[in-house]
mmCIF file of N, CA and C in Angstrom:
data_model
loop_
_atom_site.group_PDB
_atom_site.id
_atom_site.type_symbol
_atom_site.label_atom_id
_atom_site.label_comp_id
_atom_site.label_asym_id
_atom_site.label_seq_id
_atom_site.Cartn_x
_atom_site.Cartn_y
_atom_site.Cartn_z
ATOM 1 N N MET F 124 -4.501 14.645 -52.395
ATOM 2 C CA MET F 124 -3.525 14.319 -51.350
ATOM 3 C C MET F 124 -3.443 12.815 -51.132
ATOM 4 N N GLU F 125 -4.605 12.156 -51.023
ATOM 5 C CA GLU F 125 -4.600 10.719 -50.747
ATOM 6 C C GLU F 125 -3.932 9.936 -51.869
ATOM 7 N N LYS F 126 -4.210 10.318 -53.119
ATOM 8 C CA LYS F 126 -3.616 9.591 -54.248
ATOM 9 C C LYS F 126 -2.097 9.708 -54.219
ATOM 10 N N LYS F 127 -1.595 10.898 -53.898
ATOM 11 C CA LYS F 127 -0.138 11.085 -53.838
ATOM 12 C C LYS F 127 0.458 10.220 -52.732
ATOM 13 N N ARG F 128 -0.243 10.154 -51.596
ATOM 14 C CA ARG F 128 0.249 9.356 -50.468
ATOM 15 C C ARG F 128 0.309 7.882 -50.861
ATOM 16 N N ILE F 129 -0.754 7.387 -51.513
ATOM 17 C CA ILE F 129 -0.794 5.983 -51.939
ATOM 18 C C ILE F 129 0.348 5.698 -52.911
ATOM 19 N N LYS F 130 0.597 6.652 -53.829
ATOM 20 C CA LYS F 130 1.657 6.474 -54.816
ATOM 21 C C LYS F 130 3.010 6.380 -54.112
ATOM 22 N N ALA F 131 3.235 7.239 -53.115
ATOM 23 C CA ALA F 131 4.502 7.243 -52.386
ATOM 24 C C ALA F 131 4.678 5.921 -51.639
ATOM 25 N N VAL F 132 3.609 5.461 -50.995
ATOM 26 C CA VAL F 132 3.684 4.201 -50.242
ATOM 27 C C VAL F 132 3.990 3.034 -51.174
ATOM 28 N N SER F 133 3.343 3.002 -52.333
ATOM 29 C CA SER F 133 3.567 1.908 -53.280
ATOM 30 C C SER F 133 4.999 1.948 -53.801
ATOM 31 N N LEU F 134 5.541 3.154 -54.014
ATOM 32 C CA LEU F 134 6.922 3.278 -54.491
ATOM 33 C C LEU F 134 7.885 2.771 -53.427
ATOM 34 N N ILE F 135 7.634 3.142 -52.159
ATOM 35 C CA ILE F 135 8.523 2.725 -51.070
ATOM 36 C C ILE F 135 8.460 1.207 -50.894
ATOM 37 N N SER F 136 7.235 0.645 -50.858
ATOM 38 C CA SER F 136 7.086 -0.802 -50.680
ATOM 39 C C SER F 136 7.690 -1.545 -51.863
ATOM 40 N N GLY F 137 7.522 -1.003 -53.065
ATOM 41 C CA GLY F 137 8.100 -1.629 -54.253
ATOM 42 C C GLY F 137 9.621 -1.609 -54.174
ATOM 43 N N GLY F 138 10.179 -0.502 -53.692
ATOM 44 C CA GLY F 138 11.632 -0.392 -53.548
ATOM 45 C C GLY F 138 12.149 -1.407 -52.540
ATOM 46 N N LEU F 139 11.400 -1.577 -51.437
ATOM 47 C CA LEU F 139 11.812 -2.539 -50.421
ATOM 48 C C LEU F 139 11.765 -3.951 -50.993
ATOM 49 N N ASP F 140 10.720 -4.259 -51.761
ATOM 50 C CA ASP F 140 10.589 -5.585 -52.366
ATOM 51 C C ASP F 140 11.766 -5.872 -53.294
ATOM 52 N N SER F 141 12.146 -4.899 -54.108
ATOM 53 C CA SER F 141 13.252 -5.101 -55.044
ATOM 54 C C SER F 141 14.559 -5.267 -54.280
ATOM 55 N N MET F 142 14.720 -4.520 -53.176
ATOM 56 C CA MET F 142 15.935 -4.646 -52.364
ATOM 57 C C MET F 142 16.016 -6.045 -51.760
ATOM 58 N N LEU F 143 14.889 -6.537 -51.229
ATOM 59 C CA LEU F 143 14.864 -7.877 -50.642
ATOM 60 C C LEU F 143 15.160 -8.931 -51.699
ATOM 61 N N ALA F 144 14.584 -8.783 -52.885
ATOM 62 C CA ALA F 144 14.809 -9.745 -53.962
ATOM 63 C C ALA F 144 16.282 -9.754 -54.357
ATOM 64 N N THR F 145 16.884 -8.569 -54.463
ATOM 65 C CA THR F 145 18.303 -8.483 -54.829
ATOM 66 C C THR F 145 19.162 -9.122 -53.747
ATOM 67 N N LYS F 146 18.819 -8.879 -52.484
ATOM 68 C CA LYS F 146 19.576 -9.447 -51.364
ATOM 69 C C LYS F 146 19.509 -10.974 -51.400
ATOM 70 N N MET F 147 18.308 -11.509 -51.649
ATOM 71 C CA MET F 147 18.139 -12.961 -51.714
ATOM 72 C C MET F 147 18.953 -13.544 -52.862
ATOM 73 N N MET F 148 18.933 -12.875 -54.024
ATOM 74 C CA MET F 148 19.687 -13.360 -55.179
ATOM 75 C C MET F 148 21.182 -13.367 -54.875
ATOM 76 N N LEU F 149 21.680 -12.315 -54.214
ATOM 77 C CA LEU F 149 23.103 -12.243 -53.885
ATOM 78 C C LEU F 149 23.475 -13.352 -52.902
ATOM 79 N N GLU F 150 22.613 -13.597 -51.912
ATOM 80 C CA GLU F 150 22.895 -14.636 -50.920
ATOM 81 C C GLU F 150 22.899 -16.021 -51.553
ATOM 82 N N GLN F 151 21.998 -16.256 -52.529
ATOM 83 C CA GLN F 151 21.915 -17.567 -53.173
ATOM 84 C C GLN F 151 22.963 -17.720 -54.263
ATOM 85 N N GLY F 152 23.578 -16.609 -54.664
ATOM 86 C CA GLY F 152 24.623 -16.669 -55.679
ATOM 87 C C GLY F 152 24.084 -16.865 -57.083
ATOM 88 N N ILE F 153 22.849 -16.404 -57.336
ATOM 89 C CA ILE F 153 22.262 -16.547 -58.673
ATOM 90 C C ILE F 153 22.792 -15.436 -59.562
#
Protein backbone atom coordinates (compact mmCIF):
# COMPACT_ATOMS: atom_id res chain seq x y z
CA MET A 1 0.00 0.00 0.00
CA GLU A 2 2.71 2.49 0.97
CA LYS A 3 4.70 1.93 -2.23
CA LYS A 4 1.61 2.56 -4.36
CA ARG A 5 0.88 5.75 -2.41
CA ILE A 6 4.46 7.01 -2.88
CA LYS A 7 4.25 6.22 -6.61
CA ALA A 8 0.97 8.16 -6.93
CA VAL A 9 2.39 11.15 -5.04
CA SER A 10 5.53 11.21 -7.20
CA LEU A 11 3.41 11.04 -10.37
CA ILE A 12 1.20 13.92 -9.19
CA SER A 13 4.16 16.09 -8.10
CA GLY A 14 5.97 15.28 -11.35
CA GLY A 15 2.87 16.28 -13.33
CA LEU A 16 2.65 19.56 -11.43
CA ASP A 17 6.35 20.25 -12.08
CA SER A 18 5.93 19.67 -15.82
CA MET A 19 2.83 21.90 -15.87
CA LEU A 20 4.73 24.70 -14.11
CA ALA A 21 7.69 24.32 -16.47
CA THR A 22 5.39 24.47 -19.51
CA LYS A 23 3.61 27.53 -18.09
CA MET A 24 6.94 29.31 -17.51
CA MET A 25 8.11 28.47 -21.05
CA LEU A 26 4.86 29.82 -22.55
CA GLU A 27 5.10 33.02 -20.49
CA GLN A 28 8.74 33.58 -21.52
CA GLY A 29 7.94 32.80 -25.15
CA ILE A 30 10.63 30.12 -25.51
